[in-house]
Amino acid sequence: MVRTSLEDVNAPTLDPAAADALRADLATWTVDSVEAVVGDRAMRALGREQVLPARLAARASSTPEATLTRLFLLGDTVPTRDLDAALPTATAEGAARAGLIDVDGDEARARVDLRPYATVGEGGESQWWVASDQGEAVTGRRLRDDHVLGIGGASLTLAGMTMRAPVGRVLDLGTGCGVQAMHASLHSRSVVATDISRRALAFTAFNQALNGIEGWDLREGSMLEPVAGEEFDLVVSNPPFVITPEGAPSFEYRASGVPGDGIVSSLVSTVGTVLAPGGVAQMLGNWEIHGESWSESLEAWLEASPVPLDAWVIERDQLDAAEYAETWLRDAGVTPERGRAEFESAYRAYLSDFDARGVRAVGFGMVLLRRPLSGMPTLRRLEQHEGPLQEPFGGYLVAAMAAHDRVASLTDDALLATAWTAAADVTREQYGPVLQADPSYILLRQGAGLGRSISMDTALAGFVGACDGELTAGQIAHALAALLDVDSARMIAGLVPAVRELVADGFLA
Ligand SMILES: C[S@@+](CC[C@H](N)C(=O)[O-])C[C@H]1O[C@@H](n2cnc3c(N)ncnc32)[C@H](O)[C@@H]1O
């Protein structure tokens, strides 16, 4: 559905024969071989966007992997004869024809960033090569407005949190260089990848061809417009969620052109319309916080969905309006050191935009929405969690959603007739004055998942401590009631909601 050519969008392109040749030549250029070329210190420096240590290390080697790393990852100029040696089948001339390099005399310089990328999933390791626009760290220049983003921190966050159960149709909305589509192709029947940017789609098509991936349907258009009326089992999106007022630097990959947090709001409110029954949408986003409650806007967006949805939102970070402005101005290369007047003008634009809408802070986090099979939502959880997350977080979400569904489907009687087991990662902490026989606080803490902790009274702690998979919840409740000399019915009435919560949160299995 997308017709692009090198001339009209200034992006690389490959025919099938050229893709086969290039893929064969790149076979030994892996994530590990790049690390071996540049070494640990330079890898850490690259993580801080510093390319010099890696350039120095790679220049000291003349292997094909060193040449490819210098050229495509570090933006270094290399002799064309070295490139011919590194690409014996595709050749330097073929790379130029594909739009990957410019040749000047006997030297070659990359037009794009190209790098190996690997992921480990249930099917073992998958390895790809991903082309995108070169970053500022390599070029030393401000990004172009239609910059096509490579694999960044947010891309990895979304990829890591995506639930990787086998699914039918996947939508990757705002595909960029196609990284989420690559991951999705490992566990789905088909992938539709959309983007408003023809350049981004040209890069995605290039990456698809280079990696010999079949069956992607690439579509140009804004948000849900290219897929209106269709249904998907999984929608993933790292949308252009950066709030960008007029007068602040704007890039297509991070700013939607919609004021405030409108892009995230519209996605949360409308994505349900393209979910198949049981289908899940997972996305990242920013939300403006106006009053006391951080989640007020999110609640309103969820209410606005014409399709009732299960919802789980985890806010990972919150910045006040000024911190937010500084963060995204720095990300755009706009700093006082580079130009105080430009920085202050853009900073002012941010502050007056936020003040005009009464924005106190901006939250960042992940949103998981599901169209319930039954049509009736059972999950509405909006929480804040700043600590580390279990990796891969998607695996945790699969287990947590299954636990939620299990507990939601159980009647109170069935819950009490079940022999639960305290999860292996749960530990108990007790606090209180040394001379006091009973502790003042009992805390159960999870090692895995979200690392939640729950404070509880002696009776509930005694209940969890007795959940060894042998006795049913009802049996333990009766025994505890007798031991503590309290009424059984009252004990059970208090216990049932607590057990539901403990199962849903992974304390009991
Ligand atoms: C932050 S990038 C994400 C790229 C990639 N999916 C990832 O995870 O790294 C956002 C992408 O959304 C695209 N985009 C911007 N506005 C859009 C819109 N209105 N509709 C669809 N895509 C849009 C941008 O071109 C860009 O490729």
XYZ file of C-alpha atoms and ligand atoms in Angstrom:
536
model
C 0.000 0.000 0.000
C 3.016 2.225 0.358
C 4.883 3.253 -2.712
C 8.108 5.027 -1.966
C 11.276 5.459 -3.895
C 14.714 6.572 -2.878
C 14.328 9.831 -4.792
C 11.100 10.998 -3.246
C 11.776 10.272 0.429
C 15.562 10.121 0.701
C 15.661 6.691 2.344
C 17.474 3.470 1.464
C 15.835 0.844 -0.714
C 16.606 -2.784 -1.629
C 15.411 -5.206 -4.281
C 15.221 -8.869 -3.210
C 18.523 -9.876 -4.852
C 20.369 -6.942 -3.294
C 18.795 -7.799 0.089
C 20.010 -11.409 -0.151
C 23.527 -10.257 -1.034
C 23.703 -7.722 1.782
C 22.251 -10.130 4.336
C 24.845 -12.751 3.425
C 27.669 -10.231 3.822
C 26.400 -8.961 7.185
C 26.028 -12.463 8.701
C 29.040 -12.118 11.015
C 28.271 -8.501 11.964
C 26.342 -9.129 15.151
C 25.709 -7.323 18.438
C 28.502 -9.435 19.945
C 30.960 -8.691 17.155
C 30.346 -4.927 17.505
C 31.075 -5.242 21.231
C 34.199 -7.225 20.462
C 35.391 -4.522 18.023
C 34.929 -1.534 20.334
C 35.253 -3.065 23.819
C 33.380 -2.500 27.071
C 34.575 1.022 27.807
C 33.503 2.282 24.391
C 30.165 0.464 24.655
C 29.488 2.269 27.917
C 30.510 5.574 26.295
C 28.107 4.900 23.398
C 25.398 4.511 26.023
C 26.218 8.117 26.993
C 26.089 9.159 23.305
C 29.883 9.522 23.117
C 31.306 7.951 19.946
C 34.976 8.879 20.225
C 36.200 5.881 22.306
C 34.432 3.497 19.901
C 35.868 5.247 16.816
C 39.392 5.031 18.247
C 38.973 1.351 19.118
C 37.414 0.431 15.750
C 40.063 2.320 13.750
C 42.709 0.093 15.367
C 41.224 -2.962 13.652
C 40.824 -3.783 9.965
C 38.382 -6.695 10.157
C 35.176 -6.512 8.088
C 33.228 -6.109 11.360
C 35.390 -3.132 12.349
C 34.872 -1.514 8.930
C 31.085 -1.959 9.095
C 30.980 -0.666 12.679
C 33.049 2.412 11.817
C 30.980 3.190 8.750
C 27.423 2.495 9.803
C 27.386 2.825 13.565
C 30.002 5.472 14.194
C 29.661 7.661 11.089
C 33.347 7.292 10.231
C 34.729 7.529 6.687
C 36.254 4.260 5.428
C 38.254 3.372 2.292
C 35.969 1.839 -0.382
C 38.404 -1.044 -0.805
C 37.873 -1.946 2.883
C 34.135 -1.763 2.327
C 34.410 -4.004 -0.728
C 36.247 -6.487 1.483
C 33.524 -6.254 4.154
C 30.712 -6.568 1.588
C 32.181 -9.047 -0.929
C 28.783 -9.942 -2.435
C 26.890 -6.669 -2.195
C 30.017 -4.515 -2.833
C 30.456 -0.832 -2.036
C 28.799 0.020 -5.334
C 25.729 -2.024 -4.346
C 25.615 -0.256 -0.972
C 25.698 3.089 -2.786
C 22.911 1.964 -5.134
C 20.835 0.997 -2.097
C 21.269 4.509 -0.713
C 23.300 3.340 2.269
C 26.494 5.252 1.487
C 27.942 8.127 -0.483
C 31.225 7.510 -2.255
C 33.710 10.327 -2.651
C 36.836 9.276 -4.572
C 38.085 6.170 -2.835
C 36.248 6.859 0.419
C 32.790 5.871 1.615
C 30.564 7.614 4.154
C 27.243 6.297 5.495
C 23.978 8.044 4.638
C 22.119 6.095 7.348
C 22.667 4.403 10.681
C 22.693 0.621 10.292
C 23.322 -1.716 13.197
C 22.760 -5.272 14.365
C 20.041 -5.768 16.968
C 19.259 -8.923 18.919
C 16.533 -10.090 21.243
C 16.091 -13.255 23.242
C 12.605 -14.694 23.436
C 10.998 -18.044 24.018
C 12.098 -19.212 20.566
C 15.740 -18.362 21.359
C 17.780 -15.462 20.028
C 16.660 -13.415 17.040
C 19.086 -11.175 15.211
C 18.263 -8.361 12.811
C 19.926 -5.348 11.192
C 18.097 -2.070 11.586
C 18.528 1.039 9.446
C 17.397 4.476 10.642
C 18.596 8.053 10.367
C 21.943 8.845 11.951
C 21.809 10.431 15.397
C 23.239 13.745 16.469
C 26.073 12.054 18.371
C 27.425 10.774 15.053
C 26.695 13.675 12.713
C 27.232 16.521 15.173
C 24.237 18.214 13.522
C 20.717 18.974 14.741
C 18.250 16.279 13.601
C 16.115 16.919 10.533
C 12.405 17.514 11.248
C 11.450 14.212 9.595
C 14.187 12.257 11.398
C 13.502 8.514 11.463
C 14.301 7.283 14.928
C 16.483 4.259 15.550
C 16.029 1.879 18.454
C 15.988 4.013 21.591
C 15.215 3.632 25.272
C 11.448 3.988 24.773
C 11.480 1.465 21.903
C 13.161 -1.059 24.204
C 10.783 -0.271 27.067
C 7.772 -0.944 24.854
C 9.325 -4.068 23.338
C 10.144 -5.360 26.835
C 6.668 -4.733 28.238
C 4.779 -6.236 25.299
C 2.912 -9.416 26.167
C 4.430 -12.024 23.850
C 1.673 -14.608 23.742
C 1.045 -16.088 20.266
C -1.500 -13.859 18.485
C -3.143 -13.434 15.097
C -3.108 -9.852 13.808
C -0.819 -7.158 15.239
C -0.917 -3.405 14.615
C 2.303 -1.449 15.141
C 1.074 2.150 15.177
C 3.828 4.682 14.436
C 6.286 2.020 13.365
C 9.320 4.278 12.757
C 12.121 1.944 11.685
C 9.906 -1.098 12.322
C 11.428 -2.346 15.580
C 8.116 -3.252 17.248
C 6.942 -4.947 14.048
C 10.103 -7.092 14.092
C 9.398 -8.254 17.625
C 5.728 -8.820 16.780
C 6.576 -10.935 13.751
C 8.055 -13.532 16.138
C 4.709 -14.336 17.767
C 1.978 -13.293 15.357
C 0.399 -14.391 12.116
C 0.494 -10.976 10.437
C 1.617 -7.422 11.161
C 0.182 -4.135 9.935
C 2.689 -1.311 10.493
C 1.529 2.285 10.067
C 3.171 5.661 10.157
C 2.329 9.191 9.117
C 5.862 9.506 7.751
C 6.606 8.105 4.303
C 10.306 8.238 5.138
C 9.740 6.087 8.217
C 7.768 3.587 6.146
C 10.544 3.524 3.538
C 13.022 2.642 6.300
C 10.629 -0.027 7.602
C 10.326 -1.486 4.093
C 14.122 -1.485 3.789
C 14.517 -3.232 7.154
C 11.872 -5.765 6.234
C 13.637 -6.547 2.952
C 17.114 -6.643 4.510
C 16.004 -9.103 7.169
C 13.985 -11.238 4.757
C 10.797 -10.779 6.822
C 7.576 -11.596 5.011
C 3.991 -10.565 5.463
C 4.160 -7.006 6.760
C 1.460 -4.689 5.517
C 2.854 -1.133 5.610
C 0.308 1.682 5.559
C 0.665 5.420 5.477
C -1.683 7.550 7.562
C -2.419 9.184 10.871
C -3.241 7.219 14.033
C -6.117 4.745 13.497
C -7.190 6.153 10.139
C -5.343 3.524 8.011
C -6.959 0.645 9.970
C -10.447 2.001 10.637
C -13.029 -0.787 10.755
C -10.426 -3.539 11.283
C -9.688 -5.588 14.378
C -6.390 -6.643 15.913
C -5.378 -9.045 18.648
C -2.485 -6.836 19.708
C -1.836 -3.137 19.149
C 1.554 -1.756 20.151
C 2.444 1.897 19.989
C 5.259 4.143 21.063
C 3.416 7.189 19.752
C 4.821 10.705 19.258
C 3.767 11.617 22.789
C 6.162 14.471 23.555
C 4.141 17.572 24.434
C 5.383 20.296 22.120
C 4.010 23.850 22.196
C 4.367 26.223 19.303
C 7.797 27.833 19.500
C 9.511 24.691 20.818
C 11.563 22.354 18.600
C 9.332 19.817 16.901
C 10.284 16.518 15.285
C 7.863 14.217 13.513
C 9.093 11.178 15.440
C 8.263 12.617 18.856
C 5.666 15.372 18.375
C 2.253 14.798 16.867
C 1.269 18.381 16.158
C -1.769 17.905 18.411
C -1.746 20.328 21.394
C -0.922 19.071 24.895
C -1.321 15.368 25.510
C -4.091 15.106 22.887
C -2.398 12.327 20.930
C -2.243 9.989 23.926
C -5.731 10.959 24.982
C -7.159 10.140 21.549
C -5.281 6.853 21.362
C -6.445 5.717 24.803
C -10.038 6.730 24.023
C -10.262 5.215 20.553
C -7.903 2.246 20.328
C -10.656 -0.030 21.681
C -12.467 0.390 18.360
C -9.780 -1.640 16.558
C -9.354 -4.349 19.200
C -10.783 -7.796 18.562
C -12.595 -9.353 21.538
C -9.817 -10.323 23.959
C -7.400 -8.041 22.050
C -4.793 -6.008 23.934
C -3.291 -2.569 23.288
C 0.008 -1.597 24.896
C 1.460 1.848 24.604
C 3.683 4.453 26.193
C 2.632 8.000 26.826
C 2.768 11.289 28.651
C -0.216 12.752 30.475
C -0.703 16.209 31.833
C -1.524 16.522 35.523
C -3.681 19.499 36.369
C -5.036 18.998 39.873
C -4.140 16.890 42.867
C -4.879 13.525 41.262
C -2.243 12.292 38.804
C -4.695 9.929 37.089
C -7.712 12.180 36.563
C -7.137 12.693 32.825
C -6.518 8.995 32.258
C -9.758 8.119 34.020
C -11.624 10.558 31.769
C -9.987 9.177 28.588
C -10.918 5.636 29.587
C -14.495 6.722 30.273
C -14.623 8.267 26.789
C -13.852 4.941 25.069
C -16.938 3.772 23.162
C -15.750 0.194 23.790
C -15.637 -0.833 27.476
C -12.053 -1.793 28.271
C -10.007 -3.429 30.973
C -7.281 -0.954 31.865
C -3.999 -1.069 33.701
C -1.881 2.067 33.792
C 1.495 2.251 35.493
C 2.950 5.724 35.888
C 6.745 5.370 35.966
C 7.837 8.950 36.324
C 6.544 12.444 36.935
C 8.234 15.745 36.054
C 7.043 19.200 36.968
C 6.331 21.488 34.035
C 9.787 23.110 34.068
C 11.634 19.788 34.388
C 9.623 18.440 31.466
C 10.509 21.428 29.294
C 14.214 21.156 30.153
C 14.281 17.406 29.484
C 12.797 17.602 26.005
C 14.690 20.749 25.041
C 17.952 19.005 25.961
C 16.818 15.941 23.995
C 16.322 18.219 20.985
C 19.816 19.634 21.364
C 18.494 23.008 22.590
C 20.640 23.995 25.568
C 21.797 27.299 27.076
C 25.401 26.381 26.174
C 24.505 26.152 22.477
C 22.367 29.258 22.327
C 20.858 30.985 25.308
C 18.343 33.066 23.354
C 16.897 30.063 21.499
C 16.806 27.992 24.693
C 15.037 30.679 26.710
C 12.507 31.390 23.982
C 11.572 27.688 23.678
C 11.591 27.282 27.479
C 9.220 30.240 27.783
C 6.946 28.702 25.126
C 6.713 25.514 27.201
C 5.995 27.316 30.463
C 3.328 29.597 29.049
C 1.656 26.654 27.266
C 1.607 24.597 30.466
C 0.488 27.570 32.590
C -2.319 28.401 30.156
C -3.737 24.917 30.672
C -2.971 24.762 34.401
C -0.532 21.878 33.970
C 1.236 21.170 37.247
C 3.268 18.155 36.139
C 3.539 15.591 33.382
C 3.397 11.857 33.992
C 5.071 9.191 31.891
C 4.147 5.561 31.870
C 2.676 2.536 30.231
C -0.900 1.786 29.361
C -2.372 -1.675 28.888
C -5.920 -1.879 27.568
C -7.928 -4.984 26.772
C -11.296 -5.499 25.170
C -12.829 -8.128 27.455
C -13.998 -11.325 25.787
C -17.223 -11.091 27.753
C -17.700 -7.412 26.906
C -17.684 -6.618 30.647
C -14.491 -5.052 32.036
C -13.175 -6.433 35.323
C -9.898 -4.518 35.598
C -9.330 -0.818 36.238
C -6.007 -0.270 37.895
C -4.085 3.007 37.775
C -0.964 3.003 39.891
C 2.408 4.662 40.301
C 5.603 2.663 40.367
C 9.011 4.294 40.174
C 11.217 1.351 41.137
C 12.830 -1.187 38.835
C 10.659 -3.611 36.870
C 11.131 -7.318 36.474
C 12.659 -8.119 33.073
C 11.130 -9.002 30.731
C 8.165 -7.093 32.040
C 5.893 -8.492 29.312
C 6.224 -11.955 30.859
C 5.149 -10.547 34.211
C 2.146 -8.820 32.616
C 1.029 -12.064 30.960
C 1.122 -13.840 34.335
C -0.510 -10.917 36.161
C -3.368 -10.643 33.665
C -3.930 -14.402 33.890
C -3.993 -14.173 37.704
C -6.454 -11.291 37.526
C -8.723 -13.255 35.161
C -8.530 -16.329 37.359
C -9.532 -14.452 40.462
C -12.231 -12.452 38.674
C -13.818 -15.668 37.424
C -13.890 -17.383 40.847
C -16.943 -17.174 43.096
C -16.212 -16.617 46.792
C -16.984 -20.294 47.454
C -14.584 -21.448 44.717
C -11.916 -19.083 46.070
C -12.319 -20.601 49.562
C -12.246 -24.146 48.160
C -8.861 -23.539 46.497
C -5.566 -24.540 48.105
C -3.353 -21.508 47.401
C 0.428 -21.441 47.635
C 2.468 -18.466 48.791
C 4.677 -17.390 45.840
C 8.333 -18.355 46.150
C 9.586 -14.775 45.761
C 7.564 -13.440 48.716
C 9.342 -12.678 51.999
C 7.986 -11.469 55.326
C 9.350 -8.566 57.334
C 8.249 -7.755 60.892
C 8.797 -4.532 62.802
C 8.093 -3.537 66.371
C 9.670 -2.675 69.717
C 12.140 -5.365 70.819
C 10.325 -6.119 74.084
C 6.893 -6.364 72.442
C 5.753 -9.974 71.805
C 3.626 -9.178 68.730
C 5.067 -7.108 65.870
C 3.523 -3.690 65.175
C 3.912 -4.092 61.418
C 4.036 -7.127 59.198
C 5.062 -6.563 55.625
C 4.997 -9.068 52.785
C 7.409 -8.141 50.028
C 7.646 -9.516 46.485
C 11.054 -10.156 44.956
C 9.743 -10.339 41.370
C 7.019 -8.555 39.398
C 6.517 -4.988 40.510
C 8.252 -5.728 43.815
C 5.072 -4.813 45.649
C 4.854 -4.819 49.439
C 1.685 -5.179 51.493
C 1.354 -4.445 55.182
C -1.080 -6.720 56.992
C -2.400 -7.759 60.364
C -1.381 -10.914 62.224
C -4.419 -12.874 61.027
C -3.788 -12.246 57.314
C -0.047 -12.839 57.714
C -0.903 -16.113 59.500
C -3.196 -17.017 56.606
C -0.531 -16.420 53.933
C 2.026 -18.288 56.057
C -0.262 -21.337 56.060
C -0.793 -21.319 52.247
C 1.412 -24.273 51.364
C -0.839 -25.725 48.670
C -2.240 -28.419 50.990
C -5.043 -26.716 52.922
C -7.826 -24.787 51.213
C -8.362 -21.112 52.007
C -11.601 -22.051 53.803
C -9.849 -24.645 55.995
C -7.125 -22.175 56.951
C -9.730 -19.488 57.718
C -11.658 -21.790 60.066
C -8.479 -22.919 61.828
C -7.335 -19.308 62.256
C -10.732 -18.226 63.569
C -10.577 -20.966 66.212
C -6.996 -20.088 67.112
C -7.673 -16.343 67.424
C -11.069 -16.917 69.011
C -13.019 -14.858 66.439
C -16.217 -15.570 64.569
C -15.534 -17.731 61.445
C -18.050 -15.931 59.242
C -16.500 -12.554 60.087
C -13.027 -13.915 59.502
C -14.043 -15.253 56.065
C -15.827 -12.035 55.076
C -12.622 -10.089 55.763
C -10.378 -12.654 54.152
C -12.089 -13.117 50.781
C -11.329 -9.653 49.307
C -7.806 -9.795 50.751
C -7.157 -13.180 49.120
C -8.481 -11.874 45.810
C -5.991 -9.027 45.973
C -3.116 -11.300 47.003
C -3.774 -13.669 44.087
C -4.166 -10.845 41.547
C -0.911 -9.277 42.751
C 1.013 -12.549 42.582
C 1.540 -13.076 46.339
C -0.507 -16.274 46.166
C -0.569 -18.698 43.253
C 8.574 7.651 18.971
S 8.513 7.053 17.334
C 8.357 5.314 17.598
C 9.045 4.467 16.568
C 9.047 2.971 16.878
N 7.718 2.420 16.864
C 9.721 2.663 18.187
O 9.101 2.039 19.045
O 10.878 3.056 18.355
C 6.883 7.548 16.847
C 6.533 7.253 15.401
O 5.186 7.719 15.175
C 5.121 8.353 13.912
N 3.997 9.318 13.923
C 4.012 10.636 14.233
N 2.771 11.144 14.153
C 1.953 10.128 13.792
C 0.575 10.016 13.533
N -0.240 11.070 13.656
N 0.076 8.821 13.153
C 0.887 7.739 13.036
N 2.217 7.783 13.265
C 2.740 8.963 13.638
C 6.474 9.003 13.734
O 6.729 9.231 12.375
C 7.393 7.957 14.376
O 7.842 7.034 13.416
